[in-house]
Coordinates of C-alpha atoms and ligand atoms in Angstrom, one line a residue:
X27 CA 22.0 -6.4 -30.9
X28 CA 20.9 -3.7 -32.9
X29 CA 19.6 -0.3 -31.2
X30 CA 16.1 -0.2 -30.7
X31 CA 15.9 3.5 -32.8
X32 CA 17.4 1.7 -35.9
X33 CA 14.9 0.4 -38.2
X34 CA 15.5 -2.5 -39.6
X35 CA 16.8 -3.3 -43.3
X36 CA 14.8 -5.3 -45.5
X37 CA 16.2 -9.2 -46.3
X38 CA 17.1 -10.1 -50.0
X39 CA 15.1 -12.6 -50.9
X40 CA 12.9 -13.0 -48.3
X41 CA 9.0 -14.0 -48.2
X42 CA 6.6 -12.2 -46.5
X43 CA 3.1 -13.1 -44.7
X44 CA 1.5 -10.4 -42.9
X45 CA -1.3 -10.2 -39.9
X46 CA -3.1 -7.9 -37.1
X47 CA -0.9 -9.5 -34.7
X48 CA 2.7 -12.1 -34.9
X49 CA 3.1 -14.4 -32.0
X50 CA 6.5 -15.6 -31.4
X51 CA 6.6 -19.2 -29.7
X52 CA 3.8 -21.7 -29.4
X53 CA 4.3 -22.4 -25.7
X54 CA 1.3 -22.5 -23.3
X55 CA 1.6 -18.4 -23.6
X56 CA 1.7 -18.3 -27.1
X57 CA -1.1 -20.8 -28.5
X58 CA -3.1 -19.5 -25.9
X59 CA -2.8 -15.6 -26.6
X60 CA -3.3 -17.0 -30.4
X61 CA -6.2 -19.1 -29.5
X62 CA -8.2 -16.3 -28.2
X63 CA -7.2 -14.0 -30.8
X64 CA -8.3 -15.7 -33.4
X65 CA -11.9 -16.5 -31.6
X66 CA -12.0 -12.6 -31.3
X67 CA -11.7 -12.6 -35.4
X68 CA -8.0 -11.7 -35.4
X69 CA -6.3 -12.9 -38.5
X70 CA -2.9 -14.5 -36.3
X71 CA 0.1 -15.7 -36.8
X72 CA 1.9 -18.3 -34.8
X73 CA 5.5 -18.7 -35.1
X74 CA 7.1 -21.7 -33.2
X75 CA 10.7 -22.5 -33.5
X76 CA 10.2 -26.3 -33.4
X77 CA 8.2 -29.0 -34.6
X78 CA 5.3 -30.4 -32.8
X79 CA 5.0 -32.4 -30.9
X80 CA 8.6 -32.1 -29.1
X81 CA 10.2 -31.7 -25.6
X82 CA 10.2 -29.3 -23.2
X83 CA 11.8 -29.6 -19.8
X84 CA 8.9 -29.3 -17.2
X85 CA 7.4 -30.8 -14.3
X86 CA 4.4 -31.1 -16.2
X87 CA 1.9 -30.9 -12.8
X88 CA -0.9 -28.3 -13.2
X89 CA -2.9 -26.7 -10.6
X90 CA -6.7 -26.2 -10.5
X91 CA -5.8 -22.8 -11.9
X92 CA -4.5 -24.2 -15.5
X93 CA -7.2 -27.0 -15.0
X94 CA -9.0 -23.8 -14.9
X95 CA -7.4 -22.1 -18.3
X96 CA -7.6 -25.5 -19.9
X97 CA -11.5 -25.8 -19.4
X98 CA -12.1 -21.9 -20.6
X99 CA -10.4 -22.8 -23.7
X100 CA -12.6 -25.8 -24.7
X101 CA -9.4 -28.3 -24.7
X102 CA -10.8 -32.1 -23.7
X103 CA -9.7 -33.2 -20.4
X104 CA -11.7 -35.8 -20.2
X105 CA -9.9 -37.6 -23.4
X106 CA -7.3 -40.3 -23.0
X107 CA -3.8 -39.3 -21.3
X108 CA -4.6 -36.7 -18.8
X109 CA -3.9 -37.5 -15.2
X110 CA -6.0 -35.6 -12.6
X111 CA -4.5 -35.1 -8.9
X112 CA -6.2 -35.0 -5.4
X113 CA -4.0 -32.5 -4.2
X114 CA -0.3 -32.0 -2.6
X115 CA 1.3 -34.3 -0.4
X116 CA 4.6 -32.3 1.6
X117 CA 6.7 -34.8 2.6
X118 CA 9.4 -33.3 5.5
X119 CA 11.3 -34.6 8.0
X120 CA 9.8 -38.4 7.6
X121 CA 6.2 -36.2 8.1
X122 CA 3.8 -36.5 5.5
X123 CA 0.6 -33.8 4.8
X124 CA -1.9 -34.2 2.4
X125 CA -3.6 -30.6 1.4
X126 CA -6.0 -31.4 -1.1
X127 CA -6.5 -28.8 -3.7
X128 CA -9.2 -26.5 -2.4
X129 CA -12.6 -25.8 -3.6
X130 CA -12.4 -22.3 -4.6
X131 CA -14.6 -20.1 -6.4
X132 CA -15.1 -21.9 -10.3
X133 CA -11.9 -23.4 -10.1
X134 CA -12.1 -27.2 -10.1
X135 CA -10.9 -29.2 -7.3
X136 CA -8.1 -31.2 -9.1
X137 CA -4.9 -31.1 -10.6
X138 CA -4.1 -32.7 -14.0
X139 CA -0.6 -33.8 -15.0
X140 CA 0.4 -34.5 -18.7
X141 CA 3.9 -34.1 -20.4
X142 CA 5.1 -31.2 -22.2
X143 CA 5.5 -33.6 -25.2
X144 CA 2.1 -33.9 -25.6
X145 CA 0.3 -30.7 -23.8
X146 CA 2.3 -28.0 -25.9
X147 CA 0.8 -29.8 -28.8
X148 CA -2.8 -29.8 -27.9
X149 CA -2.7 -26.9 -27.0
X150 CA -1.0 -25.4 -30.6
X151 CA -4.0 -27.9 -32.8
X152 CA -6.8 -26.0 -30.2
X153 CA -5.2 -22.6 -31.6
X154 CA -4.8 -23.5 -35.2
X155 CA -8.6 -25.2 -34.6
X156 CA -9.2 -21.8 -34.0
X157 CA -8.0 -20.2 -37.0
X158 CA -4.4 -19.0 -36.2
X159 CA -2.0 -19.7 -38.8
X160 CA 0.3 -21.9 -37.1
X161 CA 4.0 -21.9 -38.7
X162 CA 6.3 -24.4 -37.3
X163 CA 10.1 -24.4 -37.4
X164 CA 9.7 -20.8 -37.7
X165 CA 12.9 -19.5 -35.8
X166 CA 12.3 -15.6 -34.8
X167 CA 15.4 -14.2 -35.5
X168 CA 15.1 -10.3 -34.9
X169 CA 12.4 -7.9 -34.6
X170 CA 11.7 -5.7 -37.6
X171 CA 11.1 -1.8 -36.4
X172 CA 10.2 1.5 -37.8
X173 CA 12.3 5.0 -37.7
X174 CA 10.1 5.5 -34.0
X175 CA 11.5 2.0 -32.5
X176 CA 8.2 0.5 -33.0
X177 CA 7.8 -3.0 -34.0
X178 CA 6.6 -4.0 -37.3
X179 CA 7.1 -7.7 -37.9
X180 CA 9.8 -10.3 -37.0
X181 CA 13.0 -11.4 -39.4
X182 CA 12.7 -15.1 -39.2
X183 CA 14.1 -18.7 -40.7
X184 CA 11.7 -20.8 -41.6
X185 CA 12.2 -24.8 -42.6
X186 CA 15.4 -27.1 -42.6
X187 CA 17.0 -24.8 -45.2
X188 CA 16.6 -21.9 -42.9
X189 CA 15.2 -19.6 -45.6
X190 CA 14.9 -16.2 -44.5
X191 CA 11.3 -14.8 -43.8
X192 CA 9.7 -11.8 -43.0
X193 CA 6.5 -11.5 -41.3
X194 CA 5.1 -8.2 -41.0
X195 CA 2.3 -6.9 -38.5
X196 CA 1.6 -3.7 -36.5
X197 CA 1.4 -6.1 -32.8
X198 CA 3.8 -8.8 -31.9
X199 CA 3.2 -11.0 -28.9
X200 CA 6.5 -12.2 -27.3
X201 CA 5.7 -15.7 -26.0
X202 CA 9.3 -17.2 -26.8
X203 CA 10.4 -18.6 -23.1
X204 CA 12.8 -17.8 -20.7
X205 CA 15.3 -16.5 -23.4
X206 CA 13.1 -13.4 -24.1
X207 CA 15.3 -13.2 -26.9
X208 CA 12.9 -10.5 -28.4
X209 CA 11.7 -8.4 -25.3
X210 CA 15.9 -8.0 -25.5
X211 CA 16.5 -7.3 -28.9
X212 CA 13.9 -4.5 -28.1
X213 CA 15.6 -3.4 -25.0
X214 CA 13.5 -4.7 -22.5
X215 CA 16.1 -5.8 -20.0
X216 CA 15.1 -8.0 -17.1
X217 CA 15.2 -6.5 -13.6
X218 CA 17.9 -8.7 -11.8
X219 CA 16.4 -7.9 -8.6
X220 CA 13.3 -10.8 -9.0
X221 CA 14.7 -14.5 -8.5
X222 CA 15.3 -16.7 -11.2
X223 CA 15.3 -20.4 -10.3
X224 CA 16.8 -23.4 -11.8
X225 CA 14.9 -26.4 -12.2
X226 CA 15.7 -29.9 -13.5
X227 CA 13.5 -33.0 -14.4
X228 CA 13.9 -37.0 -15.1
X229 CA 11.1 -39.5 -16.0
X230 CA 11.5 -42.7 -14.5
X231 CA 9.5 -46.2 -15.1
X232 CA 7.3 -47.0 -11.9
X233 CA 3.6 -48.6 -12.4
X234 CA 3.1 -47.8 -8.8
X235 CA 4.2 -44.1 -8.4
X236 CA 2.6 -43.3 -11.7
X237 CA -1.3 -44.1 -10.2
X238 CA -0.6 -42.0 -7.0
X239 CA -3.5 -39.6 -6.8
X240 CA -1.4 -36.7 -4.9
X241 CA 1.9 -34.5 -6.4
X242 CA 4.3 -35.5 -3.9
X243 CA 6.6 -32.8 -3.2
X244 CA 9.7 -32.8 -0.6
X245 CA 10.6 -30.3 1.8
X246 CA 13.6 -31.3 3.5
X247 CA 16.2 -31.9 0.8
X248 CA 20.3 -31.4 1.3
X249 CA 22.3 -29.8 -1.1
X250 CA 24.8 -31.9 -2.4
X251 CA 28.2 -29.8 -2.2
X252 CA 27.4 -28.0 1.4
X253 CA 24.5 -30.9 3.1
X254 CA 22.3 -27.2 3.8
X255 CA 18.6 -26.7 3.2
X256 CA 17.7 -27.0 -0.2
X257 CA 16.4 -23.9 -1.2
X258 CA 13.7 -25.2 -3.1
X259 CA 11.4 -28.8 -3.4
X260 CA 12.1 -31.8 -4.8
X261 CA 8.9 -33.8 -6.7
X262 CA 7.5 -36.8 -8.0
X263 CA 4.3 -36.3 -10.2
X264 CA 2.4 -39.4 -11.4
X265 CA 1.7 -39.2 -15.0
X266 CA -0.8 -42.1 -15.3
X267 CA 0.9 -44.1 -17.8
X268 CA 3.6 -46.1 -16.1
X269 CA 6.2 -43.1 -15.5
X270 CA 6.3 -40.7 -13.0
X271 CA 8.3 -36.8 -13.6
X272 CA 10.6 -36.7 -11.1
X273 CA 12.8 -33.3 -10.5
X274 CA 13.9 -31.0 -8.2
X275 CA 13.7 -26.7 -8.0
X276 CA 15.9 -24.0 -6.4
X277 CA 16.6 -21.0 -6.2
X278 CA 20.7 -19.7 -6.2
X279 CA 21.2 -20.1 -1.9
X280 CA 21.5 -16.4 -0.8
X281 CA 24.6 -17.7 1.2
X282 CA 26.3 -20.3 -0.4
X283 CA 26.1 -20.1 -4.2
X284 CA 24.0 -21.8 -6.6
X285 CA 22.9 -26.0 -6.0
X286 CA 24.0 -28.6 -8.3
X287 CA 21.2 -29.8 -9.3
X288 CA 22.1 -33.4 -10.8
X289 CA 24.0 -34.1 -7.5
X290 CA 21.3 -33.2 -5.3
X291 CA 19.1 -35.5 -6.9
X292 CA 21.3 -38.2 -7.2
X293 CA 22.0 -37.7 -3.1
X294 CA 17.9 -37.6 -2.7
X295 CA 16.8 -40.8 -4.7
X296 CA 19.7 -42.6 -2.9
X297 CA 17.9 -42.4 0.2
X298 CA 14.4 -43.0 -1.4
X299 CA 13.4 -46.9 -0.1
X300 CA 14.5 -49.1 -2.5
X301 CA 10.7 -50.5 -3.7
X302 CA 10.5 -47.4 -5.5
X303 CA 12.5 -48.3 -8.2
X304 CA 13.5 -44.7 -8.9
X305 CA 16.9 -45.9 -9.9
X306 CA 19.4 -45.8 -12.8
X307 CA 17.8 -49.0 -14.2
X308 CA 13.6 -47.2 -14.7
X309 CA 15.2 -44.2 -16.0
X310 CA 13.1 -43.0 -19.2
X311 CA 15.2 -40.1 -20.3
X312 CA 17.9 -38.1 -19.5
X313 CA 18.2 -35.5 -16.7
X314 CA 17.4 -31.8 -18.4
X315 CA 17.1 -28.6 -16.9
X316 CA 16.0 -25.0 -17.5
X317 CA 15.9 -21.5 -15.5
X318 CA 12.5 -19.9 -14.3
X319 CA 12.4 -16.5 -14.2
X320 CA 10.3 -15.6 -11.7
X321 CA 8.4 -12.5 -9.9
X322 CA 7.2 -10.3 -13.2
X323 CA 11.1 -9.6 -13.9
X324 CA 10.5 -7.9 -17.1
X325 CA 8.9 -4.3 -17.5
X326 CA 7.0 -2.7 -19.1
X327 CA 4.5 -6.1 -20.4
X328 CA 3.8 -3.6 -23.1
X329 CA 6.1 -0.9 -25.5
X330 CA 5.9 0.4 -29.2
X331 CA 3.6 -2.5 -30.1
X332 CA 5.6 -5.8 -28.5
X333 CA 3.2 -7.7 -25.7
X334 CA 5.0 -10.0 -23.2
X335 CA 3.5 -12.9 -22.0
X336 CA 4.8 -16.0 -19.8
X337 CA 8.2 -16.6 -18.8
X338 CA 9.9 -14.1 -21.4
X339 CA 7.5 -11.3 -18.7
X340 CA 9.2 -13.3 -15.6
X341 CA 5.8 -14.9 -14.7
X342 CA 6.6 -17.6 -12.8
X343 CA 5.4 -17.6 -9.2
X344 CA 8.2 -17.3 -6.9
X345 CA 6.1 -19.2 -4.4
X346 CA 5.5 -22.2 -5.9
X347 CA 7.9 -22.4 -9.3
X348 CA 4.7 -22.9 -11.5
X349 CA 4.4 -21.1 -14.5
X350 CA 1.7 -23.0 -17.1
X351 CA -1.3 -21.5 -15.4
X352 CA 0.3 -17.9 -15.3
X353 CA 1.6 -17.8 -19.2
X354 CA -2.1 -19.1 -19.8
X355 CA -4.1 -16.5 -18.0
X356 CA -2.0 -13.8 -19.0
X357 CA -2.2 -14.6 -22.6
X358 CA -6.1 -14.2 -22.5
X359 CA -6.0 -10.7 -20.8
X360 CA -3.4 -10.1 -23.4
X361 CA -5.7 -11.3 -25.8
X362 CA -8.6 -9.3 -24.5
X363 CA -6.5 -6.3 -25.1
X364 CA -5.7 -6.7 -28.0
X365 CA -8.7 -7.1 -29.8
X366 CA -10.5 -4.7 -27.9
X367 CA -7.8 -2.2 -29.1
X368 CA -7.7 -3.3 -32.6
X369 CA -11.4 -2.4 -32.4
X370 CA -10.6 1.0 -31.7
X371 CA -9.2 3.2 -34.8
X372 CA -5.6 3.3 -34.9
X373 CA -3.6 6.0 -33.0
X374 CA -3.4 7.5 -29.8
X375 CA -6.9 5.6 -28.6
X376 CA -5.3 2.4 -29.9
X377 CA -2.5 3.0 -27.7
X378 CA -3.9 3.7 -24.7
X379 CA -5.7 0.6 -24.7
X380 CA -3.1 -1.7 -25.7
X381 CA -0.8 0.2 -22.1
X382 CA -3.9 -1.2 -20.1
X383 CA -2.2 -4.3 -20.0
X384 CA 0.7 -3.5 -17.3
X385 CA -1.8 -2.1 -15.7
X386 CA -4.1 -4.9 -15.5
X387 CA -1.3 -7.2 -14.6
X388 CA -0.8 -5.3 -11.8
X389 CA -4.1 -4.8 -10.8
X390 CA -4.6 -9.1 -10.9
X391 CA -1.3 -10.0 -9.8
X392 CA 0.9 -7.1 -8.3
X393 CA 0.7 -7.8 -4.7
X394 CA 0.6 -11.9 -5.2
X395 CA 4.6 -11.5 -6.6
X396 CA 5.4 -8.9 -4.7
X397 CA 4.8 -10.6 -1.6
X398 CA 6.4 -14.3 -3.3
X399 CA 9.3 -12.3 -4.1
X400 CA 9.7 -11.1 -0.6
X401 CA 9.2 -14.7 0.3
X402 CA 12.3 -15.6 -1.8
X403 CA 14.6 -13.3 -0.8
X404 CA 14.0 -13.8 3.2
X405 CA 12.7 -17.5 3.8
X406 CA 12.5 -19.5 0.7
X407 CA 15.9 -19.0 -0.6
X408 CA 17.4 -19.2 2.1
X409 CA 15.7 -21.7 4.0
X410 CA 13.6 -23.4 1.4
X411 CA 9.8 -25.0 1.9
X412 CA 10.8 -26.5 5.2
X413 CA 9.5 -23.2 7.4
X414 CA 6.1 -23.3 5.3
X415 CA 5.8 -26.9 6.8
X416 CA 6.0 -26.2 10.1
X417 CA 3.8 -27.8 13.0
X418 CA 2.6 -24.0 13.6
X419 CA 1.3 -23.3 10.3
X420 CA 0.3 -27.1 9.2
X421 CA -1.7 -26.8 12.8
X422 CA -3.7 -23.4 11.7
X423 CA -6.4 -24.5 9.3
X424 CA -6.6 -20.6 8.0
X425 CA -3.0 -21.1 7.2
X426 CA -2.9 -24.1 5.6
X427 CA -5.6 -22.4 3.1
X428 CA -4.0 -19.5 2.8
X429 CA -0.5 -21.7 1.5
X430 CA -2.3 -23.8 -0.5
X431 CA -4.1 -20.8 -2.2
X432 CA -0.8 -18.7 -2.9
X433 CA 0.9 -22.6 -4.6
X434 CA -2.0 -22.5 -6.6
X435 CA -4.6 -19.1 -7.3
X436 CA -2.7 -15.9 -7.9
X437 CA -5.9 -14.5 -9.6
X438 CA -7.7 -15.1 -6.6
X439 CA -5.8 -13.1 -4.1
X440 CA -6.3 -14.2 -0.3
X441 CA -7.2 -11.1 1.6
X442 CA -4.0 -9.3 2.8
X443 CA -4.6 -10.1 6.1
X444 CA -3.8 -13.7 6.1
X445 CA -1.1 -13.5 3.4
X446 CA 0.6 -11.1 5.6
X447 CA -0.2 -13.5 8.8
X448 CA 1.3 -16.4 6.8
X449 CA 4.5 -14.4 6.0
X450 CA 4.7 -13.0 9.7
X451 CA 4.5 -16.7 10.9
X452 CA 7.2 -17.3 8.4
X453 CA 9.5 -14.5 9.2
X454 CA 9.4 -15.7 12.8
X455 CA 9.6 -19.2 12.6
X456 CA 12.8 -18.6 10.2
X457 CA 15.4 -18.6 13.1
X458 CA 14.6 -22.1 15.0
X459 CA 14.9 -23.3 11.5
X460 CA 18.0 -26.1 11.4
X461 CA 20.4 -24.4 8.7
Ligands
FAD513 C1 12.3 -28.2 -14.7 C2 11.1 -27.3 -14.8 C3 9.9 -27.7 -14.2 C4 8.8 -27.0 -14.3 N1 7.6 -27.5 -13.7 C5 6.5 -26.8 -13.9 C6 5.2 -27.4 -13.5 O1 5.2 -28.6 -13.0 N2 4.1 -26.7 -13.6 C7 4.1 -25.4 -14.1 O2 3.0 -24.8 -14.2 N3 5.3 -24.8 -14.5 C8 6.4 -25.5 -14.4 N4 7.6 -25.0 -14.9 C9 7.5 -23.6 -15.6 C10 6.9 -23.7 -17.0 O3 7.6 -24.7 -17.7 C11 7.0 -22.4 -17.7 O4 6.6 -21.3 -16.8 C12 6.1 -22.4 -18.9 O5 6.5 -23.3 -19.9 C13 6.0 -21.0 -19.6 O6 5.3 -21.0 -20.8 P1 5.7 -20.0 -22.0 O7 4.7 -20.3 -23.0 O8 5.8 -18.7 -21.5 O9 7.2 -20.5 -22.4 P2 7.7 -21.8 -23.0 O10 6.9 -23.0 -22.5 O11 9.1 -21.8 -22.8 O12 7.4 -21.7 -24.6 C14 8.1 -20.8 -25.4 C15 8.0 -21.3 -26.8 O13 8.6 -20.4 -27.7 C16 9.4 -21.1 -28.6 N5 10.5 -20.2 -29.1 C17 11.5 -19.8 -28.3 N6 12.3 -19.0 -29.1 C18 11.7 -18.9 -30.3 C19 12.1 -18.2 -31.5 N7 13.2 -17.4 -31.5 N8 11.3 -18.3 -32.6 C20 10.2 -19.1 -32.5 N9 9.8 -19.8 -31.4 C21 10.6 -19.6 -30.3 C22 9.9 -22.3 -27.9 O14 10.3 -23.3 -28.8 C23 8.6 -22.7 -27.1 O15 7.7 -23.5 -27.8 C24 8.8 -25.7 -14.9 C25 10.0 -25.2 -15.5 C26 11.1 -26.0 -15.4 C27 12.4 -25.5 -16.1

């Protein structure tokens, strides 16, 4: 990796484009940062590695808070393919507990599921819509920077051939994943202190499952190699056309190592009832999984003119694993900011407004992954989600709000008194929990 201080040398051959502002990866971060961008009259560019539309390995479930995102950007939930959800239903211990999303504030009071496959490219044709110039199989390669260490553009290859580009711009918005492969090549290193779970997902065949109105999540599951607490969830979400995603999350067990996450499923839908058909025989793709950094693990969101959004900033919440709604929201304070400081003239007052956003990440979501982080580290990777389900919370109705809030409304923080009561609870319940 070259040194951040080392500017970079210019490509033979190359082509060059150039913009107010380069975003790298059209993932829900990206084409949302470009979306809003380009309403605010920002002439954008949007560089996307692959071709849409295409795979990416996700649970596709989405809370009222990216219903949320998804309505604020104008996209059409109401058009074929989108699967709306009731709620949650915890299954634990051969218990079952329906918490129905809750009406809160302008959210609305459903869920939506609908595959990567086909979300990551509405989402890009909303931005290009828009007016961002949307480049596909655009690999970022490196970040171009000045004698100061301050970005100017991205080395990329662009096409089949993998002809070398430039693109050139004064702000680049990382939105490339959990690789971060260009917060690093700018020295942004990721603090190894926040969790980072793994996560892995199947699509099976199942007319039944796929019309259930609630995400089903388990609680209880074993690991494979040491029959302990999973810690993490297992899911099935309907998808509304004849499959249901089906996966399981964990974090790496604080005592015994990280989980295998193929045989832990396998051990799980072997002692699924046999009507459900989630078998070798309705499988509808292969198992894949990916990592989710979680907790705001990279710092600062902002330095010499690179912007992190999504999971290349960590922003996955460490309470619930979900990440869509985070990457979305963040992109359009990101967004905000930068127009507002391209409105300003360029220089110190430019700068200043573009180190707001750290600050306003903080502000909105500080304590929310502070506290989920904590959560990680002293119940939920050790323990998983079966503490969370216990008859004392499930049995307090300010609880159960309060749980169903931090799974779903980071923006919205419940007040610190009952997130702190909910993690008290926790805390104690944590030693009658069967290990
Ligand atoms: C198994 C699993 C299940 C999950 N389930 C859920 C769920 O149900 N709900 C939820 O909310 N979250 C879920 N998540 C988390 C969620 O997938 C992520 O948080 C979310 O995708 C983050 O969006 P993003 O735009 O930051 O990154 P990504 O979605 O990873 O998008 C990054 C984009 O950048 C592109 N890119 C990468 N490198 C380059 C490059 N060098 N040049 C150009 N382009 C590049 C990629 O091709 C991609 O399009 C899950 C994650 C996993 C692994």
């Amino acid at each position: 990796m070259r040194s951040p201080q080392e500017p970079s040398a210019p490509a033979k051959g190359s082509v060059q484009e150039e913009a107010q502002v380069i975003v790298v990866g059209a993932g829900p971060a990206g084409s949302t940062a470009a979306l809003y961008l380009a309403r605010a009259g920002v002439d954008v560019l949007l560089l996307e590695k692959g071709g849409f539309p295409r795979e990416k390995v996700c649970g596709d479930g989405l809370t009222p808070h990216a219903v949320y995102q998804l309505v604020k950007m104008g996209v059409d939930i109401d058009a074929p393919g989108w699967c709306r959800s009731r709620g949650m239903r915890w299954v634990c211990e051969g218990r079952q507990v329906h918490i129905d999303w809750p009406s809160v504030g302008r959210y609305p009071d459903f869920g939506l599921t609908r595959t990567r496959h086909d979300f990551d490219d509405i989402l890009a044709r909303n931005a290009a819509a828009a007016g961002a110039r949307l480049r596909t199989l655009v690999k970022v390669a490196e970040p171009l920077t000045d004698r100061a260490g301050r970005i100017t553009g991205v080395r990329a290859e662009s096409g089949p051939d993998r002809e070398p580009v430039e693109y050139r711009a004064p702000l680049v918005i990382a939105a490339d994943g959990a690789s971060a492969r260009t917060a690093l090549a700018m020295g942004l290193q990721r603090d190894a202190s926040r969790p980072i779970a793994t996560a892995a997902r199947r699509y099976y065949r199942s007319a039944e499952l796929s019309k259930d109105p609630y995400l089903e999540l388990w609680a209880d599951l074993r690991c494979s190699r040491t029959g302990r607490d999973l810690p993490g969830y297992g899911w099935i979400f309907p998808l509304g056309d004849g499959r249901v995603n089906v996966g399981l999350g964990a974090l790496p067990h604080t005592r015994h190592g990280s989980v295998d996450l193929k045989a832990t499923l396998d051990l799980w839908l072997s002692h699924l009832p046999g009507h459900l058909g989630l078998d070798e025989s309705n499988a509808d793709s292969p198992l894949r999984s990916a990592a989710l950094p979680m907790g705001l693990n990279r710092r600062p969101q902002y330095s010499r003119g690179l912007m992190l959004v999504g999971d290349s900033a960590g922003m996955v919440s460490p309470w619930s694993g979900e990440g869509i709604a985070q990457a979305m929201e963040a992109a359009e304070v990101a967004a905000e900011t930068v127009a507002l400081a391209l409105a300003r003239p360029a220089g110190t007052r430019r700068e200043q407004a573009l180190r707001s956003y750290p600050t306003e990440i903080e502000q909105r979501w500080g304590r929310y992954y502070r506290a989920g982080n904590t959560a990680a580290r002293l119940i939920l990777g050790k323990y998983g989600y079966r503490p969370l389900l216990h008859r004392r919370i499930m049995g307090n109705a300010a609880l159960v709000n309060t749980l169903a809030r931090l799974l779903i409304e980071p923006g919205k923080k419940p007040s610190r008194d009952t997130t702190e009561a909910l993690l008290h609870t926790l805390v104690r319940l944590v030693p009658g929990t069967r290990r």
